[in-house]
């Protein structure tokens, strides 16, 4: 089959509104041969998930993969293959390799990652213009977005391949509250300077400013909305849905066989194209293994550091430090350097906790193997002796 016929059949696929494309189609091909039913996870709860398939929404058990590895648990956004027949809950037989994964640490005391959303193409960071801009917070969200795309966040999903990443976008919400265009352009360039290479878009859900541009971005893939509570995420989500989410859901769930009409979803096909993932867990995420992300957000500091005299320069007191020189000349802002150091410190603490957890797990595995090995030896001895 040629790639053009693949893509044309993918675009007319009943799951095309949910992000089905030619790459997923070839990924799924071996399972299609086994007669499995393909779908995308729209919700996960209590060890089960709702999967939207060509035959409507089905309910399935998720505990097929290493259930104790939180990174391999089926998550909203995953493409899965489920049993074609039987009564709900069916079984999820396989998880297609993720293109990206959004991970956060589950609590301040534990360092396991929790996968919040997968196969995300656009990370929309919502920042309210109603409050003073907190550039440090924007950098934090950007680092998280970059980590999801750099593969760092897939650290523990060794069975899952990394293909391509999520693209961050900063949306400055409530732009109607900054009526002066000059002030607005200053705010936009402040954020642009903290987000090299990232699109910054002022949007107002109230007067519609910027919403068309946002709709066009979102139409090309799967998006998540990040940002503080009150940043305007729900309002924006409703604007993208063109109606209240609940209304949209009621209409959508008329398909299928009338099941799950009252359950809520966390993944939606948008009327203007594209998919939106919105889960309670995505609200208020922290950093997790985002060191690669931090380096990308602060790319100009990494660039400067190449000119430091010492390769392992910490940019604190070292002679010949290009970062400190840039600070002295005003080329680099103190706030930016402080923010960089703070995020790096936070990451190293998390990374140290993660390392400790991995060591513990390895120890358990070795112990188990040792015990199994001994049992096998004894069984052998018993047979021969
Ligand atoms: P969330 O917590 O991030 O989901 O934020 P919400 O969507 O609930 O919005 C928080 C508040 O900001 C609400 O009172 C909204 O009415 C208000 N808001 C949201 N979008 C806009 C906007 O474009 N302009 C103005 N002026 N207010 C907005
Ligand atoms: Zn230096």
GROMACS .gro file of C-alpha atoms and ligand atoms in nm:
model
  414
    1UNK     CA    1   0.000   0.000   0.000
    2UNK     CA    2   0.144   0.339  -0.096
    3UNK     CA    3   0.172   0.610   0.163
    4UNK     CA    4  -0.077   0.830  -0.024
    5UNK     CA    5  -0.346   0.562  -0.012
    6UNK     CA    6  -0.262   0.512   0.354
    7UNK     CA    7  -0.314   0.878   0.431
    8UNK     CA    8  -0.633   0.911   0.229
    9UNK     CA    9  -0.785   0.611   0.406
   10UNK     CA   10  -0.666   0.755   0.738
   11UNK     CA   11  -0.834   1.091   0.675
   12UNK     CA   12  -1.168   0.928   0.598
   13UNK     CA   13  -1.139   0.699   0.900
   14UNK     CA   14  -1.420   0.737   1.157
   15UNK     CA   15  -1.152   0.817   1.417
   16UNK     CA   16  -0.990   1.091   1.206
   17UNK     CA   17  -1.158   1.360   1.425
   18UNK     CA   18  -0.978   1.200   1.720
   19UNK     CA   19  -0.636   1.238   1.560
   20UNK     CA   20  -0.608   0.915   1.364
   21UNK     CA   21  -0.349   0.952   1.088
   22UNK     CA   22  -0.138   0.747   0.847
   23UNK     CA   23   0.138   0.692   1.106
   24UNK     CA   24  -0.106   0.553   1.361
   25UNK     CA   25  -0.254   0.341   1.085
   26UNK     CA   26   0.079   0.172   1.006
   27UNK     CA   27   0.152   0.140   1.379
   28UNK     CA   28  -0.180  -0.039   1.427
   29UNK     CA   29  -0.159  -0.260   1.114
   30UNK     CA   30  -0.026  -0.575   1.291
   31UNK     CA   31  -0.308  -0.556   1.547
   32UNK     CA   32  -0.567  -0.496   1.277
   33UNK     CA   33  -0.452  -0.827   1.128
   34UNK     CA   34  -0.529  -0.994   1.460
   35UNK     CA   35  -0.878  -0.848   1.440
   36UNK     CA   36  -0.835  -0.614   1.737
   37UNK     CA   37  -1.047  -0.302   1.770
   38UNK     CA   38  -0.867   0.028   1.767
   39UNK     CA   39  -0.956   0.330   1.976
   40UNK     CA   40  -0.837   0.633   2.168
   41UNK     CA   41  -0.870   0.658   2.544
   42UNK     CA   42  -1.101   0.945   2.639
   43UNK     CA   43  -1.111   0.879   3.012
   44UNK     CA   44  -0.944   0.664   3.276
   45UNK     CA   45  -1.086   0.579   3.616
   46UNK     CA   46  -1.059   0.295   3.868
   47UNK     CA   47  -0.846   0.066   3.652
   48UNK     CA   48  -1.076   0.098   3.355
   49UNK     CA   49  -1.102   0.333   3.064
   50UNK     CA   50  -1.348   0.461   2.808
   51UNK     CA   51  -1.221   0.411   2.456
   52UNK     CA   52  -1.374   0.580   2.156
   53UNK     CA   53  -1.375   0.335   1.864
   54UNK     CA   54  -1.533   0.315   1.520
   55UNK     CA   55  -1.814   0.125   1.693
   56UNK     CA   56  -1.875   0.387   1.959
   57UNK     CA   57  -1.745   0.417   2.312
   58UNK     CA   58  -1.641   0.092   2.482
   59UNK     CA   59  -1.531   0.030   2.837
   60UNK     CA   60  -1.210  -0.167   2.894
   61UNK     CA   61  -0.984  -0.294   3.168
   62UNK     CA   62  -0.643  -0.130   3.159
   63UNK     CA   63  -0.436  -0.371   3.362
   64UNK     CA   64  -0.256  -0.551   3.085
   65UNK     CA   65   0.085  -0.386   3.108
   66UNK     CA   66   0.317  -0.376   3.409
   67UNK     CA   67   0.049  -0.243   3.640
   68UNK     CA   68   0.288  -0.133   3.908
   69UNK     CA   69   0.481   0.091   3.676
   70UNK     CA   70   0.286   0.416   3.689
   71UNK     CA   71   0.444   0.524   3.362
   72UNK     CA   72   0.298   0.231   3.172
   73UNK     CA   73  -0.056   0.272   3.290
   74UNK     CA   74  -0.305   0.348   3.016
   75UNK     CA   75  -0.371   0.720   3.006
   76UNK     CA   76  -0.609   0.965   2.842
   77UNK     CA   77  -0.476   1.027   2.491
   78UNK     CA   78  -0.337   0.677   2.437
   79UNK     CA   79  -0.417   0.481   2.125
   80UNK     CA   80  -0.502   0.126   2.225
   81UNK     CA   81  -0.621  -0.202   2.078
   82UNK     CA   82  -0.907  -0.372   2.260
   83UNK     CA   83  -1.088  -0.702   2.229
   84UNK     CA   84  -1.321  -0.685   1.931
   85UNK     CA   85  -1.594  -0.883   2.101
   86UNK     CA   86  -1.738  -0.949   2.442
   87UNK     CA   87  -1.914  -0.742   2.700
   88UNK     CA   88  -1.775  -0.435   2.871
   89UNK     CA   89  -1.537  -0.413   3.036
   90UNK     CA   90  -1.328  -0.566   2.760
   91UNK     CA   91  -0.950  -0.580   2.774
   92UNK     CA   92  -0.694  -0.338   2.646
   93UNK     CA   93  -0.459  -0.571   2.456
   94UNK     CA   94  -0.194  -0.326   2.357
   95UNK     CA   95  -0.083   0.032   2.382
   96UNK     CA   96   0.052   0.192   2.064
   97UNK     CA   97   0.391   0.361   2.116
   98UNK     CA   98   0.342   0.711   2.253
   99UNK     CA   99   0.461   1.014   2.059
  100UNK     CA  100   0.476   1.223   2.372
  101UNK     CA  101   0.376   1.196   2.736
  102UNK     CA  102   0.294   1.452   2.997
  103UNK     CA  103   0.428   1.348   3.336
  104UNK     CA  104   0.431   1.497   3.682
  105UNK     CA  105   0.552   1.383   4.019
  106UNK     CA  106   0.260   1.248   4.219
  107UNK     CA  107   0.333   1.438   4.538
  108UNK     CA  108   0.609   1.632   4.704
  109UNK     CA  109   0.725   1.330   4.906
  110UNK     CA  110   0.725   1.068   4.636
  111UNK     CA  111   0.898   1.082   4.307
  112UNK     CA  112   0.706   0.840   4.087
  113UNK     CA  113   0.584   1.002   3.773
  114UNK     CA  114   0.219   1.011   3.690
  115UNK     CA  115   0.130   1.023   3.323
  116UNK     CA  116  -0.132   1.292   3.279
  117UNK     CA  117  -0.184   1.293   2.903
  118UNK     CA  118  -0.024   1.129   2.604
  119UNK     CA  119   0.021   1.192   2.232
  120UNK     CA  120   0.002   1.566   2.280
  121UNK     CA  121   0.109   1.793   1.993
  122UNK     CA  122   0.043   2.137   2.140
  123UNK     CA  123   0.094   2.251   2.497
  124UNK     CA  124  -0.101   2.572   2.542
  125UNK     CA  125   0.028   2.762   2.841
  126UNK     CA  126  -0.241   3.004   2.959
  127UNK     CA  127  -0.126   3.316   3.139
  128UNK     CA  128  -0.372   3.579   3.254
  129UNK     CA  129  -0.312   3.942   3.164
  130UNK     CA  130  -0.538   4.037   3.456
  131UNK     CA  131  -0.246   3.992   3.697
  132UNK     CA  132   0.115   4.106   3.682
  133UNK     CA  133   0.315   3.878   3.453
  134UNK     CA  134   0.513   3.616   3.642
  135UNK     CA  135   0.785   3.530   3.390
  136UNK     CA  136   0.934   3.269   3.624
  137UNK     CA  137   0.609   3.080   3.624
  138UNK     CA  138   0.590   3.093   3.246
  139UNK     CA  139   0.943   2.953   3.226
  140UNK     CA  140   0.843   2.674   3.461
  141UNK     CA  141   0.551   2.571   3.242
  142UNK     CA  142   0.769   2.595   2.932
  143UNK     CA  143   1.031   2.369   3.086
  144UNK     CA  144   0.761   2.115   3.154
  145UNK     CA  145   0.631   2.139   2.798
  146UNK     CA  146   0.980   2.097   2.656
  147UNK     CA  147   1.050   1.801   2.883
  148UNK     CA  148   0.743   1.626   2.749
  149UNK     CA  149   0.883   1.666   2.401
  150UNK     CA  150   1.251   1.603   2.466
  151UNK     CA  151   1.187   1.248   2.571
  152UNK     CA  152   1.300   1.304   2.931
  153UNK     CA  153   0.947   1.250   3.045
  154UNK     CA  154   0.949   0.913   2.872
  155UNK     CA  155   1.246   0.807   3.080
  156UNK     CA  156   1.071   0.511   3.238
  157UNK     CA  157   0.863   0.408   2.942
  158UNK     CA  158   1.140   0.202   2.792
  159UNK     CA  159   0.890  -0.010   2.600
  160UNK     CA  160   0.741   0.297   2.442
  161UNK     CA  161   0.906   0.467   2.152
  162UNK     CA  162   0.962   0.834   2.117
  163UNK     CA  163   0.873   0.980   1.780
  164UNK     CA  164   0.814   1.351   1.792
  165UNK     CA  165   0.738   1.617   2.042
  166UNK     CA  166   0.482   1.859   2.171
  167UNK     CA  167   0.505   2.222   2.067
  168UNK     CA  168   0.451   2.482   2.338
  169UNK     CA  169   0.249   2.799   2.280
  170UNK     CA  170   0.194   3.079   2.531
  171UNK     CA  171  -0.154   3.227   2.527
  172UNK     CA  172  -0.194   3.556   2.711
  173UNK     CA  173  -0.557   3.540   2.817
  174UNK     CA  174  -0.802   3.820   2.895
  175UNK     CA  175  -0.634   4.051   2.643
  176UNK     CA  176  -0.946   4.270   2.658
  177UNK     CA  177  -0.820   4.386   3.000
  178UNK     CA  178  -0.521   4.552   2.828
  179UNK     CA  179  -0.694   4.785   2.582
  180UNK     CA  180  -0.381   4.986   2.500
  181UNK     CA  181  -0.209   4.814   2.204
  182UNK     CA  182   0.135   4.957   2.292
  183UNK     CA  183   0.117   4.819   2.646
  184UNK     CA  184  -0.002   4.487   2.507
  185UNK     CA  185   0.288   4.465   2.261
  186UNK     CA  186   0.535   4.534   2.545
  187UNK     CA  187   0.383   4.254   2.751
  188UNK     CA  188   0.398   4.018   2.453
  189UNK     CA  189   0.766   4.095   2.389
  190UNK     CA  190   0.849   4.049   2.760
  191UNK     CA  191   0.708   3.700   2.738
  192UNK     CA  192   0.874   3.636   2.401
  193UNK     CA  193   1.209   3.718   2.557
  194UNK     CA  194   1.147   3.456   2.824
  195UNK     CA  195   1.038   3.202   2.567
  196UNK     CA  196   1.285   3.191   2.279
  197UNK     CA  197   1.135   3.027   1.973
  198UNK     CA  198   0.788   2.999   2.122
  199UNK     CA  199   0.478   3.165   1.975
  200UNK     CA  200   0.311   3.412   2.212
  201UNK     CA  201  -0.051   3.490   2.136
  202UNK     CA  202  -0.277   3.742   2.311
  203UNK     CA  203  -0.632   3.607   2.324
  204UNK     CA  204  -0.961   3.729   2.461
  205UNK     CA  205  -1.246   3.488   2.502
  206UNK     CA  206  -1.468   3.790   2.573
  207UNK     CA  207  -1.418   3.988   2.252
  208UNK     CA  208  -1.284   3.702   2.040
  209UNK     CA  209  -0.937   3.852   1.981
  210UNK     CA  210  -0.686   3.586   1.877
  211UNK     CA  211  -0.930   3.299   1.906
  212UNK     CA  212  -0.923   3.230   1.530
  213UNK     CA  213  -0.544   3.195   1.534
  214UNK     CA  214  -0.568   2.968   1.836
  215UNK     CA  215  -0.839   2.759   1.670
  216UNK     CA  216  -0.614   2.715   1.365
  217UNK     CA  217  -0.318   2.601   1.580
  218UNK     CA  218  -0.532   2.361   1.779
  219UNK     CA  219  -0.690   2.214   1.463
  220UNK     CA  220  -0.362   2.044   1.378
  221UNK     CA  221  -0.336   1.777   1.645
  222UNK     CA  222  -0.396   1.716   2.014
  223UNK     CA  223  -0.369   2.000   2.265
  224UNK     CA  224  -0.361   2.043   2.639
  225UNK     CA  225  -0.425   2.365   2.831
  226UNK     CA  226  -0.189   2.437   3.119
  227UNK     CA  227  -0.190   2.725   3.360
  228UNK     CA  228  -0.282   2.844   3.702
  229UNK     CA  229  -0.632   2.830   3.832
  230UNK     CA  230  -0.816   3.140   3.714
  231UNK     CA  231  -0.598   3.179   3.405
  232UNK     CA  232  -0.902   3.132   3.185
  233UNK     CA  233  -0.853   2.771   3.072
  234UNK     CA  234  -1.217   2.663   3.107
  235UNK     CA  235  -1.339   2.975   2.930
  236UNK     CA  236  -1.094   2.910   2.648
  237UNK     CA  237  -1.191   2.543   2.631
  238UNK     CA  238  -1.555   2.641   2.599
  239UNK     CA  239  -1.466   2.891   2.326
  240UNK     CA  240  -1.286   2.614   2.136
  241UNK     CA  241  -1.578   2.378   2.183
  242UNK     CA  242  -1.814   2.649   2.063
  243UNK     CA  243  -2.052   2.545   2.341
  244UNK     CA  244  -2.037   2.434   2.697
  245UNK     CA  245  -1.835   2.117   2.730
  246UNK     CA  246  -2.123   1.941   2.899
  247UNK     CA  247  -2.357   2.021   2.609
  248UNK     CA  248  -2.100   1.902   2.358
  249UNK     CA  249  -2.062   1.580   2.551
  250UNK     CA  250  -2.433   1.513   2.565
  251UNK     CA  251  -2.451   1.536   2.186
  252UNK     CA  252  -2.140   1.326   2.124
  253UNK     CA  253  -2.245   1.045   2.350
  254UNK     CA  254  -2.563   0.992   2.154
  255UNK     CA  255  -2.356   0.768   1.929
  256UNK     CA  256  -2.237   0.428   2.040
  257UNK     CA  257  -2.508   0.226   2.202
  258UNK     CA  258  -2.639   0.473   2.447
  259UNK     CA  259  -2.384   0.373   2.709
  260UNK     CA  260  -2.188   0.610   2.925
  261UNK     CA  261  -2.415   0.896   2.841
  262UNK     CA  262  -2.366   1.041   3.186
  263UNK     CA  263  -1.991   0.991   3.225
  264UNK     CA  264  -1.761   1.277   3.156
  265UNK     CA  265  -1.474   1.265   2.914
  266UNK     CA  266  -1.131   1.415   2.933
  267UNK     CA  267  -1.063   1.407   2.560
  268UNK     CA  268  -1.277   1.582   2.301
  269UNK     CA  269  -1.284   1.614   1.925
  270UNK     CA  270  -1.330   1.986   1.856
  271UNK     CA  271  -1.588   2.104   1.602
  272UNK     CA  272  -1.324   2.317   1.424
  273UNK     CA  273  -1.080   2.024   1.406
  274UNK     CA  274  -0.823   1.899   1.652
  275UNK     CA  275  -0.850   1.729   1.988
  276UNK     CA  276  -0.845   1.880   2.336
  277UNK     CA  277  -0.739   1.692   2.649
  278UNK     CA  278  -0.852   1.844   2.975
  279UNK     CA  279  -0.807   1.641   3.294
  280UNK     CA  280  -0.820   1.753   3.656
  281UNK     CA  281  -0.460   1.629   3.693
  282UNK     CA  282  -0.333   1.861   3.424
  283UNK     CA  283  -0.434   2.157   3.635
  284UNK     CA  284  -0.144   2.261   3.851
  285UNK     CA  285   0.135   2.042   3.721
  286UNK     CA  286   0.489   2.066   3.854
  287UNK     CA  287   0.824   1.980   3.708
  288UNK     CA  288   0.937   1.627   3.659
  289UNK     CA  289   1.268   1.528   3.506
  290UNK     CA  290   1.261   1.847   3.311
  291UNK     CA  291   1.632   1.926   3.307
  292UNK     CA  292   1.648   1.892   2.930
  293UNK     CA  293   1.347   2.121   2.918
  294UNK     CA  294   1.515   2.378   3.140
  295UNK     CA  295   1.817   2.389   2.908
  296UNK     CA  296   1.588   2.452   2.614
  297UNK     CA  297   1.391   2.728   2.781
  298UNK     CA  298   1.714   2.900   2.879
  299UNK     CA  299   1.887   2.832   2.549
  300UNK     CA  300   2.065   3.171   2.549
  301UNK     CA  301   2.234   3.082   2.880
  302UNK     CA  302   2.343   2.744   2.740
  303UNK     CA  303   2.476   2.933   2.438
  304UNK     CA  304   2.674   3.174   2.658
  305UNK     CA  305   2.808   2.888   2.872
  306UNK     CA  306   2.987   2.745   2.569
  307UNK     CA  307   3.228   3.040   2.598
  308UNK     CA  308   3.305   2.987   2.970
  309UNK     CA  309   3.670   2.906   3.034
  310UNK     CA  310   3.583   2.594   3.234
  311UNK     CA  311   3.361   2.329   3.086
  312UNK     CA  312   3.196   2.257   3.422
  313UNK     CA  313   3.156   2.626   3.506
  314UNK     CA  314   2.879   2.686   3.759
  315UNK     CA  315   2.858   3.053   3.661
  316UNK     CA  316   2.899   3.170   4.020
  317UNK     CA  317   3.256   3.284   4.093
  318UNK     CA  318   3.460   3.123   3.816
  319UNK     CA  319   3.712   3.332   3.623
  320UNK     CA  320   3.645   3.363   3.251
  321UNK     CA  321   3.273   3.296   3.296
  322UNK     CA  322   3.084   3.416   2.988
  323UNK     CA  323   2.750   3.402   3.171
  324UNK     CA  324   2.869   3.636   3.446
  325UNK     CA  325   3.021   3.863   3.181
  326UNK     CA  326   2.686   3.882   3.001
  327UNK     CA  327   2.523   3.961   3.334
  328UNK     CA  328   2.770   4.245   3.397
  329UNK     CA  329   2.721   4.390   3.048
  330UNK     CA  330   2.343   4.378   3.085
  331UNK     CA  331   2.306   4.136   2.796
  332UNK     CA  332   2.162   3.880   3.038
  333UNK     CA  333   1.908   3.975   3.305
  334UNK     CA  334   1.966   3.875   3.665
  335UNK     CA  335   1.606   3.756   3.695
  336UNK     CA  336   1.657   3.517   3.406
  337UNK     CA  337   1.972   3.366   3.559
  338UNK     CA  338   1.805   3.331   3.900
  339UNK     CA  339   1.506   3.160   3.745
  340UNK     CA  340   1.738   2.921   3.558
  341UNK     CA  341   1.926   2.830   3.875
  342UNK     CA  342   1.608   2.779   4.072
  343UNK     CA  343   1.456   2.542   3.815
  344UNK     CA  344   1.782   2.347   3.783
  345UNK     CA  345   1.800   2.303   4.163
  346UNK     CA  346   1.440   2.188   4.179
  347UNK     CA  347   1.506   1.938   3.902
  348UNK     CA  348   1.817   1.795   4.059
  349UNK     CA  349   1.624   1.732   4.383
  350UNK     CA  350   1.354   1.549   4.189
  351UNK     CA  351   1.612   1.358   3.986
  352UNK     CA  352   1.789   1.244   4.304
  353UNK     CA  353   1.462   1.112   4.442
  354UNK     CA  354   1.389   0.934   4.114
  355UNK     CA  355   1.733   0.772   4.115
  356UNK     CA  356   1.671   0.644   4.467
  357UNK     CA  357   1.340   0.495   4.360
  358UNK     CA  358   1.495   0.324   4.057
  359UNK     CA  359   1.774   0.179   4.275
  360UNK     CA  360   1.510   0.039   4.515
  361UNK     CA  361   1.318  -0.119   4.231
  362UNK     CA  362   1.629  -0.274   4.079
  363UNK     CA  363   1.719  -0.420   4.415
  364UNK     CA  364   1.374  -0.579   4.441
  365UNK     CA  365   1.403  -0.726   4.092
  366UNK     CA  366   1.746  -0.874   4.167
  367UNK     CA  367   1.624  -1.021   4.491
  368UNK     CA  368   1.330  -1.181   4.311
  369UNK     CA  369   1.554  -1.318   4.036
  370UNK     CA  370   1.792  -1.454   4.296
  371UNK     CA  371   1.507  -1.633   4.472
  372UNK     CA  372   1.374  -1.772   4.143
  373UNK     CA  373   1.721  -1.890   4.046
  374UNK     CA  374   1.766  -2.070   4.377
  375UNK     CA  375   1.423  -2.233   4.349
  376UNK     CA  376   1.505  -2.354   3.997
  377UNK     CA  377   1.838  -2.497   4.116
  378UNK     CA  378   1.671  -2.680   4.401
  379UNK     CA  379   1.401  -2.821   4.174
  380UNK     CA  380   1.673  -2.948   3.942
  381UNK     CA  381   1.865  -3.103   4.228
  382UNK     CA  382   1.545  -3.265   4.354
  383UNK     CA  383   1.485  -3.426   4.014
  384UNK     CA  384   1.838  -3.556   3.975
  385UNK     CA  385   1.915  -3.647   4.331
  386LIG     P1  386  -0.952   2.847   3.483
  386LIG     O1  387  -0.950   2.830   3.631
  386LIG     O2  388  -0.814   2.858   3.428
  386LIG     O3  389  -1.034   2.745   3.412
  386LIG     O4  390  -1.019   2.992   3.455
  386LIG     P2  391  -1.169   3.028   3.412
  386LIG     O5  392  -1.192   2.994   3.268
  386LIG     O6  393  -1.263   2.971   3.511
  386LIG     O7  394  -1.165   3.187   3.422
  386LIG     C1  395  -1.138   3.255   3.542
  386LIG     C2  396  -1.204   3.391   3.537
  386LIG     O8  397  -1.152   3.471   3.432
  386LIG     C3  398  -1.355   3.385   3.514
  386LIG     O9  399  -1.418   3.475   3.598
  386LIG     C4  400  -1.370   3.426   3.367
  386LIG    O10  401  -1.492   3.489   3.343
  386LIG     C5  402  -1.256   3.522   3.350
  386LIG     N1  403  -1.215   3.527   3.210
  386LIG     C6  404  -1.185   3.420   3.132
  386LIG     N2  405  -1.152   3.459   3.007
  386LIG     C7  406  -1.161   3.595   3.006
  386LIG     C8  407  -1.139   3.695   2.905
  386LIG    O11  408  -1.105   3.668   2.789
  386LIG     N3  409  -1.155   3.825   2.943
  386LIG     C9  410  -1.191   3.860   3.070
  386LIG     N4  411  -1.205   3.988   3.098
  386LIG     N5  412  -1.214   3.768   3.166
  386LIG    C10  413  -1.199   3.638   3.136
  387LIG    ZN1  414   3.029   3.027   3.346
   0.00000   0.00000   0.00000
